[in-house]
Amino acid sequence: MRVKIRVKGIVQGVGFRPFVYRIAEKNQLTGYVRNRGDAGVEILVEGLKQNVDSFLVDLKKNKPPQSRIYDVIAENLTGGNQYEKFLIIQSSSEAELSGSVIPPDIAICDKCLKELRDPRNRRFEYFFITCTDCGPRYTIIQSLPYDRERTTMHSFPMCEACKKEYTDPTNRRFHAQTIACRKCGPKVYLTANNGDLIGVKDPIREAGKLLSEGFIVAIKGYGGFHVAASTVMDEPLIRLRNAKHRRQKPFAIMAPSIEAIEGFAEVSRTEKELLTSHMRPIVLLEKSRNYFLSNLVAPGLHNVGVMLPYTGLHYLLFDHVDEPAFVMTSANPPNQPIIKDDQEALQQLAEIVDYFLFHDRQVAFRCDDSVLRVHGKRRVFLRRSRGYAPSPIVLRRKSKHCTIGLGGELNNTACILLADKAFVSQHVGDVENLETKNFLKESVLHLVRLTNCKAEAIGCDLHPKFTTTMLARELAQENGWQLVQVQHHHAHIAALMAEHNIQEVIGICCDGYGYGLDGEAWGGEILYCKQEQKFERLAHLQKQPLIGGDLATYFPVRMAAGILRHEINIEKWLWTQRESLPHKEKEVEIILNQLKSKKNIHWTSSCGRVLDAVAAVLGVCYERTYEGEPAMKLESLAAKGKNTLNIKPLFEGKTLNTSFLVKEIFVNREKTATKNLARAAHEYLAEGLATLAIEQAQKKGVKHIGFSGGVACNEIITSKIRRIVEDSGFRLLVHKAIPPGDGGTSLGQAVVAGFENL
Ligand code: ZN
Ligand code: ZN
Ligand code: FE
């Protein structure tokens, strides 16, 4: 019999054709296998029926580890057999199916790592050693089908030895498109910060040495550049912070091994699994008692973001030095995406770094590192990017339409929803200017091409002035897509519902800011959501004034002053706080005036802002130099505290009184340990929110309560809410596959648009 089989899924760039070849041979079938332009694979088999059947079983059962099969479409053909052998034939550009996608970048596998360290191996110490199971994919693919000539490996013709392996069906690198060696593959070189070549025999280890001596080195990896530095010396970190205008934001670090990490951080089993997984994300780990790295790595925080090397290059960096870790932070100029091109790097980074470690392969597509943390045993995405994107999140329900979600403003991603697959892009960042807007647009269109989808609608935020809202309008017009605007917190909860396949939920959504239906700033919301499309705002945190509008988000003392305006002698307190305001006395007067005249005041129910205010009252943080800073520092403090204050939530109708909370913190600040007050504030909010949600769930007869928004990254609040919700007999839903923060809203928007009746 003759059967044509088309396989949908992640089947290109994962050793799928060689695998098909092997199982066809094993089952004595002839025919061919080839990649298609729609990211799928096409197979023709000829032979006995029982052999074809057993081939189909093998196909699904023994597929390569990195591959995913979504659909196998088999069609019986008529006519006589035409093939004498089984062949891997040239790819076809045909693209009629949609929904397949190329794999994310995969960290160096154990076999390659072993060869990297084996002096007898041909690729001994070759920094870009890869095979069919590992190496870059998403970041090198320019177009489909996935063949070397359509990747940035095209400028590296294989040498004889590599070609031999590439064409040998018994070899691990049979049809490995990233196959390379010292002779034919990308080369690495070191330059001064003006781009002048520095002739050294071993540029990578030399770079490692330079780092250990206190120099700053820009290092080109798979998805762009990192800026690297020592983690034990203050001097380079001070320099780096000054140059990058990053006064406080924590730097991610890379450590050579789990043993090295255990020297300065606590590593649980779940965390270890994550760190060593082939996604190799950055994992936020609790600093251990004997943490000895510079305090400038993650100032004021109880945890530090750590990852393990994910390429040969990164492993070699540590060889000739005795360093516990290196800072390895994404090289992105303020408000711009991660740098990927050499020229761009030379221009943008020359004043920041002392050296560059380049390689001569182009980065086709930028991709930042992923960041996760673990709550108990649960994984929480803070950023879903390298290693994960663009592999889809598989939902348990099919969308009516193919839709796109463009996300919001900060920490943004884009998403394509196609039937039951949500393809969420890599981390795009804060979309506030032309560079990031273009990057977002590029990412969306790239994903559309890669998945070969035909979108019908595009979802975006409700905020009329977001860059992403305007981009959505443009794209909708250019492509004839319907525009669907989705309220920010509704998008958060809709994403959560889609992840759990839930039709009805009471959602607690807490974050810093989201444009509300009434145009006000929301961010501490209890929503009732039904079938993703409908939502109702049932309750929220007390509305508080943002004195001076946006300024209040940067200087938490303003927030505290607003919240406490009727509770304490605000004038007296503000004078004691004048040193923590940039314009000192003058600013105190301005704030008092604004309070009196009620001018330039906006209102917000944001949970993040309440945490900011508590941070200011407790002297934990007076200026937000990065998103979430006061709240993160407050959590770090609370992590070591006990709730000795034990104040009970005060409600006024359907709002949780937050002035009461901040006042209690304020009046106890001299009697009670700061860490205990920080803890009490967390628990007050958690208990208040959970109580409101439970009340509404009981009233509506809803079984599930969900928790989303950036505040759901907070472990203390999340675990307290969980305890209360579960003790009351409800189930608490949290995100599993996407970030609770704004990186998850693109999925929510796509989902709302997808289930809308267009
Ligand atoms: Zn490998
Ligand atoms: Zn070679
Ligand atoms: Fe949000």
mmCIF file with all atom_site columns, N, CA, C and O and ligand atoms in Angstrom, residues 410 461 488-489 492 509-514 522-523 627 708-711 740-745, ligand 3:
data_model
loop_
_atom_site.group_PDB
_atom_site.id
_atom_site.type_symbol
_atom_site.label_atom_id
_atom_site.label_alt_id
_atom_site.label_comp_id
_atom_site.label_asym_id
_atom_site.label_entity_id
_atom_site.label_seq_id
_atom_site.pdbx_PDB_ins_code
_atom_site.Cartn_x
_atom_site.Cartn_y
_atom_site.Cartn_z
_atom_site.occupancy
_atom_site.B_iso_or_equiv
_atom_site.pdbx_formal_charge
_atom_site.auth_seq_id
_atom_site.auth_comp_id
_atom_site.auth_asym_id
_atom_site.auth_atom_id
_atom_site.pdbx_PDB_model_num
ATOM   1  N  N  . LEU A 1 410 ? 4.064  47.149 29.301 1.00 0.00 ? 410 LEU A N  1
ATOM   2  C  CA . LEU A 1 410 ? 5.318  46.727 29.911 1.00 0.00 ? 410 LEU A CA 1
ATOM   3  C  C  . LEU A 1 410 ? 5.477  45.218 29.834 1.00 0.00 ? 410 LEU A C  1
ATOM   4  O  O  . LEU A 1 410 ? 4.509  44.484 29.822 1.00 0.00 ? 410 LEU A O  1
ATOM   5  N  N  . ASP A 1 461 ? -5.109 46.200 24.167 1.00 0.00 ? 461 ASP A N  1
ATOM   6  C  CA . ASP A 1 461 ? -5.577 46.782 25.428 1.00 0.00 ? 461 ASP A CA 1
ATOM   7  C  C  . ASP A 1 461 ? -6.664 47.819 25.169 1.00 0.00 ? 461 ASP A C  1
ATOM   8  O  O  . ASP A 1 461 ? -6.872 48.278 24.046 1.00 0.00 ? 461 ASP A O  1
ATOM   9  N  N  . HIS A 1 488 ? -7.623 45.446 30.568 1.00 0.00 ? 488 HIS A N  1
ATOM   10 C  CA . HIS A 1 488 ? -6.382 44.833 31.025 1.00 0.00 ? 488 HIS A CA 1
ATOM   11 C  C  . HIS A 1 488 ? -6.565 43.656 32.001 1.00 0.00 ? 488 HIS A C  1
ATOM   12 O  O  . HIS A 1 488 ? -6.013 42.568 31.794 1.00 0.00 ? 488 HIS A O  1
ATOM   13 N  N  . HIS A 1 489 ? -7.348 43.875 33.040 1.00 0.00 ? 489 HIS A N  1
ATOM   14 C  CA . HIS A 1 489 ? -7.477 42.814 34.050 1.00 0.00 ? 489 HIS A CA 1
ATOM   15 C  C  . HIS A 1 489 ? -8.375 41.681 33.572 1.00 0.00 ? 489 HIS A C  1
ATOM   16 O  O  . HIS A 1 489 ? -8.206 40.533 33.974 1.00 0.00 ? 489 HIS A O  1
ATOM   17 N  N  . HIS A 1 492 ? -6.011 39.448 31.789 1.00 0.00 ? 492 HIS A N  1
ATOM   18 C  CA . HIS A 1 492 ? -5.271 38.589 32.724 1.00 0.00 ? 492 HIS A CA 1
ATOM   19 C  C  . HIS A 1 492 ? -6.113 37.362 33.094 1.00 0.00 ? 492 HIS A C  1
ATOM   20 O  O  . HIS A 1 492 ? -5.647 36.225 33.049 1.00 0.00 ? 492 HIS A O  1
ATOM   21 N  N  . CYS A 1 509 ? -7.450 40.005 40.520 1.00 0.00 ? 509 CYS A N  1
ATOM   22 C  CA . CYS A 1 509 ? -6.395 40.453 39.617 1.00 0.00 ? 509 CYS A CA 1
ATOM   23 C  C  . CYS A 1 509 ? -5.707 41.673 40.212 1.00 0.00 ? 509 CYS A C  1
ATOM   24 O  O  . CYS A 1 509 ? -6.299 42.740 40.340 1.00 0.00 ? 509 CYS A O  1
ATOM   25 N  N  . CYS A 1 510 ? -4.452 41.492 40.577 1.00 0.00 ? 510 CYS A N  1
ATOM   26 C  CA . CYS A 1 510 ? -3.724 42.567 41.253 1.00 0.00 ? 510 CYS A CA 1
ATOM   27 C  C  . CYS A 1 510 ? -2.420 42.876 40.544 1.00 0.00 ? 510 CYS A C  1
ATOM   28 O  O  . CYS A 1 510 ? -1.610 41.980 40.300 1.00 0.00 ? 510 CYS A O  1
ATOM   29 N  N  . ASP A 1 511 ? -2.230 44.122 40.228 1.00 0.00 ? 511 ASP A N  1
ATOM   30 C  CA . ASP A 1 511 ? -0.972 44.517 39.610 1.00 0.00 ? 511 ASP A CA 1
ATOM   31 C  C  . ASP A 1 511 ? -0.719 45.996 39.860 1.00 0.00 ? 511 ASP A C  1
ATOM   32 O  O  . ASP A 1 511 ? -1.285 46.575 40.797 1.00 0.00 ? 511 ASP A O  1
ATOM   33 N  N  . GLY A 1 512 ? 0.099  46.593 39.029 1.00 0.00 ? 512 GLY A N  1
ATOM   34 C  CA . GLY A 1 512 ? 0.429  47.991 39.224 1.00 0.00 ? 512 GLY A CA 1
ATOM   35 C  C  . GLY A 1 512 ? -0.583 48.914 38.574 1.00 0.00 ? 512 GLY A C  1
ATOM   36 O  O  . GLY A 1 512 ? -1.090 49.856 39.176 1.00 0.00 ? 512 GLY A O  1
ATOM   37 N  N  . TYR A 1 513 ? -0.894 48.600 37.342 1.00 0.00 ? 513 TYR A N  1
ATOM   38 C  CA . TYR A 1 513 ? -1.772 49.499 36.611 1.00 0.00 ? 513 TYR A CA 1
ATOM   39 C  C  . TYR A 1 513 ? -2.434 48.826 35.428 1.00 0.00 ? 513 TYR A C  1
ATOM   40 O  O  . TYR A 1 513 ? -1.809 48.071 34.690 1.00 0.00 ? 513 TYR A O  1
ATOM   41 N  N  . GLY A 1 514 ? -3.720 49.129 35.255 1.00 0.00 ? 514 GLY A N  1
ATOM   42 C  CA . GLY A 1 514 ? -4.422 48.736 34.049 1.00 0.00 ? 514 GLY A CA 1
ATOM   43 C  C  . GLY A 1 514 ? -5.554 49.727 33.837 1.00 0.00 ? 514 GLY A C  1
ATOM   44 O  O  . GLY A 1 514 ? -6.223 50.128 34.799 1.00 0.00 ? 514 GLY A O  1
ATOM   45 N  N  . TRP A 1 522 ? -6.939 50.931 37.396 1.00 0.00 ? 522 TRP A N  1
ATOM   46 C  CA . TRP A 1 522 ? -7.317 49.762 38.181 1.00 0.00 ? 522 TRP A CA 1
ATOM   47 C  C  . TRP A 1 522 ? -6.068 48.944 38.520 1.00 0.00 ? 522 TRP A C  1
ATOM   48 O  O  . TRP A 1 522 ? -5.036 49.089 37.881 1.00 0.00 ? 522 TRP A O  1
ATOM   49 N  N  . GLY A 1 523 ? -6.229 48.038 39.459 1.00 0.00 ? 523 GLY A N  1
ATOM   50 C  CA . GLY A 1 523 ? -5.083 47.196 39.783 1.00 0.00 ? 523 GLY A CA 1
ATOM   51 C  C  . GLY A 1 523 ? -5.232 46.374 41.052 1.00 0.00 ? 523 GLY A C  1
ATOM   52 O  O  . GLY A 1 523 ? -4.283 45.743 41.499 1.00 0.00 ? 523 GLY A O  1
ATOM   53 N  N  . GLU A 1 627 ? 10.556 48.546 37.470 1.00 0.00 ? 627 GLU A N  1
ATOM   54 C  CA . GLU A 1 627 ? 9.180  48.074 37.649 1.00 0.00 ? 627 GLU A CA 1
ATOM   55 C  C  . GLU A 1 627 ? 9.087  47.097 38.825 1.00 0.00 ? 627 GLU A C  1
ATOM   56 O  O  . GLU A 1 627 ? 9.800  46.106 38.870 1.00 0.00 ? 627 GLU A O  1
ATOM   57 N  N  . SER A 1 708 ? -4.428 36.371 39.371 1.00 0.00 ? 708 SER A N  1
ATOM   58 C  CA . SER A 1 708 ? -3.525 36.752 38.283 1.00 0.00 ? 708 SER A CA 1
ATOM   59 C  C  . SER A 1 708 ? -3.046 38.183 38.478 1.00 0.00 ? 708 SER A C  1
ATOM   60 O  O  . SER A 1 708 ? -3.423 38.844 39.443 1.00 0.00 ? 708 SER A O  1
ATOM   61 N  N  . GLY A 1 709 ? -2.221 38.647 37.569 1.00 0.00 ? 709 GLY A N  1
ATOM   62 C  CA . GLY A 1 709 ? -1.629 39.972 37.671 1.00 0.00 ? 709 GLY A CA 1
ATOM   63 C  C  . GLY A 1 709 ? -0.250 39.871 38.291 1.00 0.00 ? 709 GLY A C  1
ATOM   64 O  O  . GLY A 1 709 ? 0.091  38.871 38.934 1.00 0.00 ? 709 GLY A O  1
ATOM   65 N  N  . GLY A 1 710 ? 0.544  40.911 38.105 1.00 0.00 ? 710 GLY A N  1
ATOM   66 C  CA . GLY A 1 710 ? 1.933  40.905 38.564 1.00 0.00 ? 710 GLY A CA 1
ATOM   67 C  C  . GLY A 1 710 ? 2.093  40.561 40.044 1.00 0.00 ? 710 GLY A C  1
ATOM   68 O  O  . GLY A 1 710 ? 3.086  39.947 40.444 1.00 0.00 ? 710 GLY A O  1
ATOM   69 N  N  . VAL A 1 711 ? 1.100  40.926 40.869 1.00 0.00 ? 711 VAL A N  1
ATOM   70 C  CA . VAL A 1 711 ? 1.206  40.654 42.303 1.00 0.00 ? 711 VAL A CA 1
ATOM   71 C  C  . VAL A 1 711 ? 1.192  39.141 42.573 1.00 0.00 ? 711 VAL A C  1
ATOM   72 O  O  . VAL A 1 711 ? 1.686  38.676 43.596 1.00 0.00 ? 711 VAL A O  1
ATOM   73 N  N  . PRO A 1 740 ? 2.051  35.472 35.272 1.00 0.00 ? 740 PRO A N  1
ATOM   74 C  CA . PRO A 1 740 ? 0.921  36.190 35.862 1.00 0.00 ? 740 PRO A CA 1
ATOM   75 C  C  . PRO A 1 740 ? 0.997  37.682 35.543 1.00 0.00 ? 740 PRO A C  1
ATOM   76 O  O  . PRO A 1 740 ? -0.012 38.364 35.523 1.00 0.00 ? 740 PRO A O  1
ATOM   77 N  N  . GLY A 1 741 ? 2.187  38.168 35.283 1.00 0.00 ? 741 GLY A N  1
ATOM   78 C  CA . GLY A 1 741 ? 2.384  39.580 34.959 1.00 0.00 ? 741 GLY A CA 1
ATOM   79 C  C  . GLY A 1 741 ? 1.934  39.900 33.544 1.00 0.00 ? 741 GLY A C  1
ATOM   80 O  O  . GLY A 1 741 ? 1.253  39.101 32.885 1.00 0.00 ? 741 GLY A O  1
ATOM   81 N  N  . ASP A 1 742 ? 2.320  41.062 33.060 1.00 0.00 ? 742 ASP A N  1
ATOM   82 C  CA . ASP A 1 742 ? 1.767  41.543 31.807 1.00 0.00 ? 742 ASP A CA 1
ATOM   83 C  C  . ASP A 1 742 ? 2.227  40.762 30.576 1.00 0.00 ? 742 ASP A C  1
ATOM   84 O  O  . ASP A 1 742 ? 1.665  40.926 29.495 1.00 0.00 ? 742 ASP A O  1
ATOM   85 N  N  . GLY A 1 743 ? 3.235  39.915 30.726 1.00 0.00 ? 743 GLY A N  1
ATOM   86 C  CA . GLY A 1 743 ? 3.627  39.034 29.631 1.00 0.00 ? 743 GLY A CA 1
ATOM   87 C  C  . GLY A 1 743 ? 2.533  38.031 29.295 1.00 0.00 ? 743 GLY A C  1
ATOM   88 O  O  . GLY A 1 743 ? 2.578  37.365 28.257 1.00 0.00 ? 743 GLY A O  1
ATOM   89 N  N  . GLY A 1 744 ? 1.525  37.933 30.155 1.00 0.00 ? 744 GLY A N  1
ATOM   90 C  CA . GLY A 1 744 ? 0.448  36.973 29.928 1.00 0.00 ? 744 GLY A CA 1
ATOM   91 C  C  . GLY A 1 744 ? -0.800 37.575 29.314 1.00 0.00 ? 744 GLY A C  1
ATOM   92 O  O  . GLY A 1 744 ? -1.712 36.850 28.930 1.00 0.00 ? 744 GLY A O  1
ATOM   93 N  N  . THR A 1 745 ? -0.850 38.910 29.201 1.00 0.00 ? 745 THR A N  1
ATOM   94 C  CA . THR A 1 745 ? -2.104 39.513 28.742 1.00 0.00 ? 745 THR A CA 1
ATOM   95 C  C  . THR A 1 745 ? -2.350 39.306 27.243 1.00 0.00 ? 745 THR A C  1
ATOM   96 O  O  . THR A 1 745 ? -3.500 39.309 26.812 1.00 0.00 ? 745 THR A O  1
HETATM 97 FE FE . FE  B 2 .   ? -1.173 43.685 34.581 1.00 0.00 ? 3   FE  B FE 1
#
